Amino acid sequence: ESIAVSGRLYKTPLVEVPGIVAADALDINDQMGSIFWFWVPRQGTIVKGMFFDLDDEGLGKELWLFNRKVTLAASDAAFALSDADNFAVEAVLTFSAFKDAANNQVSFSADPPQWYEAPQGKLWAAVKTLGADNIALGFSPRVSLTIERYQAG
């Protein structure tokens, strides 16, 4: 999919976090779902991340972003990276303050802008839960990024 452009700002499409098993009770610090990616400019600054909590739980999350595909644990296992995959980390966005919309919630990343480099024009992503989630069927979260581009890519 393409990304939306407004001047130097790029907004990725919403991406559903894949691989979440319905009604699976996740523990604090578990891998939530499986690895996925965003198409992005090759260099830029992430100025905002958005986490759309359709299951209305409002529990903290971290969105880990990598410059290549890494090997992760299965969903519902403890989030862990090998030493080699640790070097692929480009940014980690924290979602901790959720805005409640009665049926769902949204959170904006609580981090300062983060510069990244994505040689393939992709940022691989993984979600680590900071709470004990239990996602209902059809209510998997979605995420998006807003990026300031530095170089044609």
XYZ file of C-alpha atoms in Angstrom:
153
model
C 0.000 0.000 0.000
C 1.080 3.562 -0.531
C 1.459 6.210 2.090
C -0.402 9.512 2.218
C 1.696 12.622 1.623
C 1.147 16.162 2.832
C 4.256 18.267 2.215
C 7.097 16.530 4.044
C 4.765 14.524 6.294
C 3.821 10.930 5.488
C 1.041 9.041 7.217
C 1.054 5.280 6.883
C -2.198 3.401 6.389
C -3.677 1.776 9.460
C -2.186 -1.676 9.963
C -4.010 -4.355 11.932
C -1.740 -6.191 14.351
C -1.762 -9.715 12.857
C -1.620 -13.076 14.600
C -3.674 -12.339 17.708
C -5.651 -15.375 18.845
C -9.138 -14.367 19.993
C -9.768 -14.556 23.748
C -6.127 -15.495 24.420
C -5.137 -14.116 27.842
C -1.873 -12.223 27.353
C 0.439 -11.542 30.274
C 2.375 -8.381 31.034
C 5.419 -8.071 28.702
C 4.083 -10.630 26.190
C 4.465 -10.464 22.433
C 1.083 -9.360 21.052
C 0.447 -10.928 17.653
C 3.147 -11.445 15.055
C 5.627 -9.248 13.202
C 4.304 -6.876 10.501
C 5.594 -3.869 8.586
C 4.937 -0.319 7.436
C 6.003 1.082 4.054
C 7.980 4.221 4.924
C 10.468 6.689 3.427
C 14.002 5.309 3.737
C 14.996 8.016 6.225
C 12.885 10.176 8.440
C 11.628 11.063 11.868
C 8.616 9.425 13.448
C 6.711 12.399 14.806
C 3.647 10.500 15.997
C 2.415 6.972 16.463
C -1.242 6.114 16.987
C -2.577 2.955 18.635
C -6.268 2.187 18.093
C -7.557 -0.111 20.846
C -10.785 -1.538 19.399
C -11.192 -3.964 22.317
C -11.485 -1.015 24.746
C -8.907 -2.222 27.280
C -6.666 0.864 27.530
C -3.583 -1.068 28.618
C -0.067 0.193 27.841
C 1.810 -1.000 24.771
C 5.227 -0.631 23.159
C 5.604 -0.612 19.382
C 9.060 -1.889 18.500
C 10.328 -0.854 15.056
C 13.160 -2.591 13.197
C 15.143 -1.872 10.007
C 14.863 -5.536 8.935
C 12.776 -8.594 9.720
C 13.717 -10.084 13.084
C 12.847 -13.343 14.835
C 10.300 -12.966 17.607
C 8.518 -15.230 20.031
C 5.004 -16.415 19.240
C 2.055 -14.317 20.337
C 1.376 -14.772 24.075
C 5.025 -15.665 24.822
C 7.401 -13.323 26.625
C 8.709 -10.600 24.298
C 12.410 -11.269 23.682
C 15.063 -10.308 21.127
C 18.330 -12.049 20.352
C 21.503 -9.987 20.690
C 21.828 -9.879 16.881
C 18.222 -8.689 16.418
C 18.681 -6.034 19.098
C 20.951 -4.159 16.648
C 18.032 -3.886 14.187
C 15.962 -1.726 16.578
C 15.271 1.697 15.051
C 12.741 3.033 17.573
C 10.409 2.029 20.363
C 7.155 3.957 20.778
C 5.275 3.854 24.078
C 1.482 4.105 24.288
C 0.504 4.686 27.906
C -2.239 7.329 28.072
C -5.424 6.185 26.347
C -8.371 8.410 25.449
C -11.623 6.545 26.113
C -14.354 6.741 23.455
C -16.819 4.449 25.318
C -16.573 1.536 22.814
C -12.866 1.827 22.028
C -9.758 3.830 22.918
C -6.881 5.597 21.180
C -3.398 6.506 22.338
C -0.723 8.751 20.860
C 2.922 7.809 21.371
C 4.389 9.372 24.487
C 7.902 9.666 23.066
C 9.882 12.498 21.501
C 10.292 12.310 17.705
C 12.560 9.404 16.745
C 14.891 9.382 13.738
C 15.161 6.128 11.799
C 16.724 4.579 8.717
C 14.928 1.869 6.728
C 17.136 0.700 3.836
C 14.323 -1.379 2.264
C 11.644 1.310 2.671
C 10.013 -0.837 5.370
C 9.945 -0.628 9.120
C 9.201 -4.025 10.621
C 7.076 -3.806 13.757
C 6.096 -5.793 16.833
C 3.799 -4.975 19.744
C 4.742 -5.728 23.334
C 1.868 -5.493 25.796
C 2.447 -3.827 29.141
C -0.831 -5.161 30.553
C -2.860 -8.363 30.707
C -4.863 -8.118 27.464
C -7.623 -10.455 26.310
C -8.625 -9.431 22.766
C -12.057 -10.464 21.473
C -12.496 -11.886 17.964
C -12.623 -9.083 15.380
C -11.226 -6.416 17.714
C -7.492 -6.596 16.987
C -5.761 -3.233 17.426
C -4.560 -1.042 14.571
C -1.515 1.213 14.448
C -0.240 3.993 12.204
C 2.764 6.301 11.999
C 3.201 9.912 10.950
C 6.685 10.552 9.582
C 8.682 13.594 8.517
C 10.684 12.514 5.484
C 14.367 13.475 5.162
C 15.314 12.041 1.801
C 13.545 10.742 -1.271
C 12.758 7.132 -0.716
